[in-house]
Amino acid sequence: METESIVARLKSCGLFRTKGLVGGKWIDAYDGKTIEVTNPANGEVIASVPFMGERETKDAISSAYDALSRKGRSTSNY
């Protein structure tokens, strides 16, 4: 199967994302930088994704910590 058709299938079913998930939202890098993702079998560029840095990482960790803290206060087990 060709890379383009695999990527197209993933995009059509919502599994292929080119943003980072921070605080429950899909975002680009704050400074707009990206990196290319390549197919290791043939070197073909599949996508450009955000090049997340320290600020995005800290925000993601903080958001995850807050979410876990809220879950701990809930009455459900899952």
Short mmCIF file of C-alpha atoms in Angstrom, two decimals:
data_model
loop_
_atom_site.label_atom_id
_atom_site.label_comp_id
_atom_site.label_asym_id
_atom_site.label_seq_id
_atom_site.Cartn_x
_atom_site.Cartn_y
_atom_site.Cartn_z
CA MET A 1 0.00 0.00 0.00
CA GLU A 2 1.38 3.41 -0.90
CA THR A 3 2.13 5.97 1.80
CA GLU A 4 -0.28 8.54 0.35
CA SER A 5 -3.21 6.14 0.51
CA ILE A 6 -2.39 5.16 4.10
CA VAL A 7 -2.16 8.81 5.17
CA ALA A 8 -5.39 9.62 3.33
CA ARG A 9 -7.19 6.76 5.09
CA LEU A 10 -5.90 7.87 8.49
CA LYS A 11 -6.94 11.48 7.82
CA SER A 12 -10.41 10.46 6.65
CA CYS A 13 -11.12 8.56 9.86
CA GLY A 14 -9.69 11.29 12.13
CA LEU A 15 -6.63 9.37 13.34
CA PHE A 16 -3.98 11.44 11.58
CA ARG A 17 -3.22 14.72 13.36
CA THR A 18 -0.61 17.33 12.59
CA LYS A 19 -0.95 19.30 15.81
CA GLY A 20 -0.04 18.69 19.44
CA LEU A 21 -2.65 18.01 22.12
CA VAL A 22 -2.17 20.45 25.01
CA GLY A 23 -4.88 21.18 27.54
CA GLY A 24 -7.49 19.27 25.54
CA LYS A 25 -6.91 21.39 22.42
CA TRP A 26 -5.01 20.60 19.22
CA ILE A 27 -2.41 23.35 18.80
CA ASP A 28 0.60 24.35 16.72
CA ALA A 29 3.93 25.19 18.33
CA TYR A 30 3.79 28.63 19.94
CA ASP A 31 6.59 29.89 17.70
CA GLY A 32 5.16 28.23 14.58
CA LYS A 33 8.16 25.93 14.05
CA THR A 34 7.56 22.53 12.48
CA ILE A 35 9.49 19.36 11.74
CA GLU A 36 8.96 16.91 8.93
CA VAL A 37 7.88 13.34 9.60
CA THR A 38 9.25 10.90 7.07
CA ASN A 39 8.47 7.35 6.10
CA PRO A 40 11.54 5.40 7.28
CA ALA A 41 11.11 2.88 4.47
CA ASN A 42 11.58 5.38 1.66
CA GLY A 43 12.37 8.79 3.19
CA GLU A 44 9.17 10.33 1.81
CA VAL A 45 7.78 13.25 3.82
CA ILE A 46 4.43 12.24 5.31
CA ALA A 47 3.60 15.41 7.23
CA SER A 48 4.91 18.49 9.00
CA VAL A 49 4.12 18.61 12.71
CA PRO A 50 4.65 21.24 15.41
CA PHE A 51 8.14 21.38 16.86
CA MET A 52 7.05 21.65 20.48
CA GLY A 53 9.48 23.21 22.92
CA GLU A 54 9.83 23.83 26.62
CA ARG A 55 6.78 26.10 26.96
CA GLU A 56 4.45 23.66 25.23
CA THR A 57 5.87 20.77 27.26
CA LYS A 58 5.38 22.60 30.55
CA ASP A 59 1.82 23.55 29.57
CA ALA A 60 1.03 19.93 28.61
CA ILE A 61 2.43 18.59 31.89
CA SER A 62 0.57 21.22 33.90
CA SER A 63 -2.66 20.46 32.08
CA ALA A 64 -2.26 16.72 32.65
CA TYR A 65 -1.51 17.28 36.34
CA ASP A 66 -4.63 19.47 36.70
CA ALA A 67 -6.78 16.86 34.94
CA LEU A 68 -5.45 14.09 37.16
CA SER A 69 -6.08 16.21 40.26
CA ARG A 70 -9.70 16.80 39.17
CA LYS A 71 -10.20 13.10 38.49
CA GLY A 72 -8.93 12.29 41.97
CA ARG A 73 -11.67 14.48 43.46
CA SER A 74 -14.43 12.83 41.40
CA THR A 75 -16.68 10.14 42.81
CA SER A 76 -16.24 7.69 39.94
CA ASN A 77 -13.48 5.10 39.79
CA TYR A 78 -12.92 5.58 36.03
#
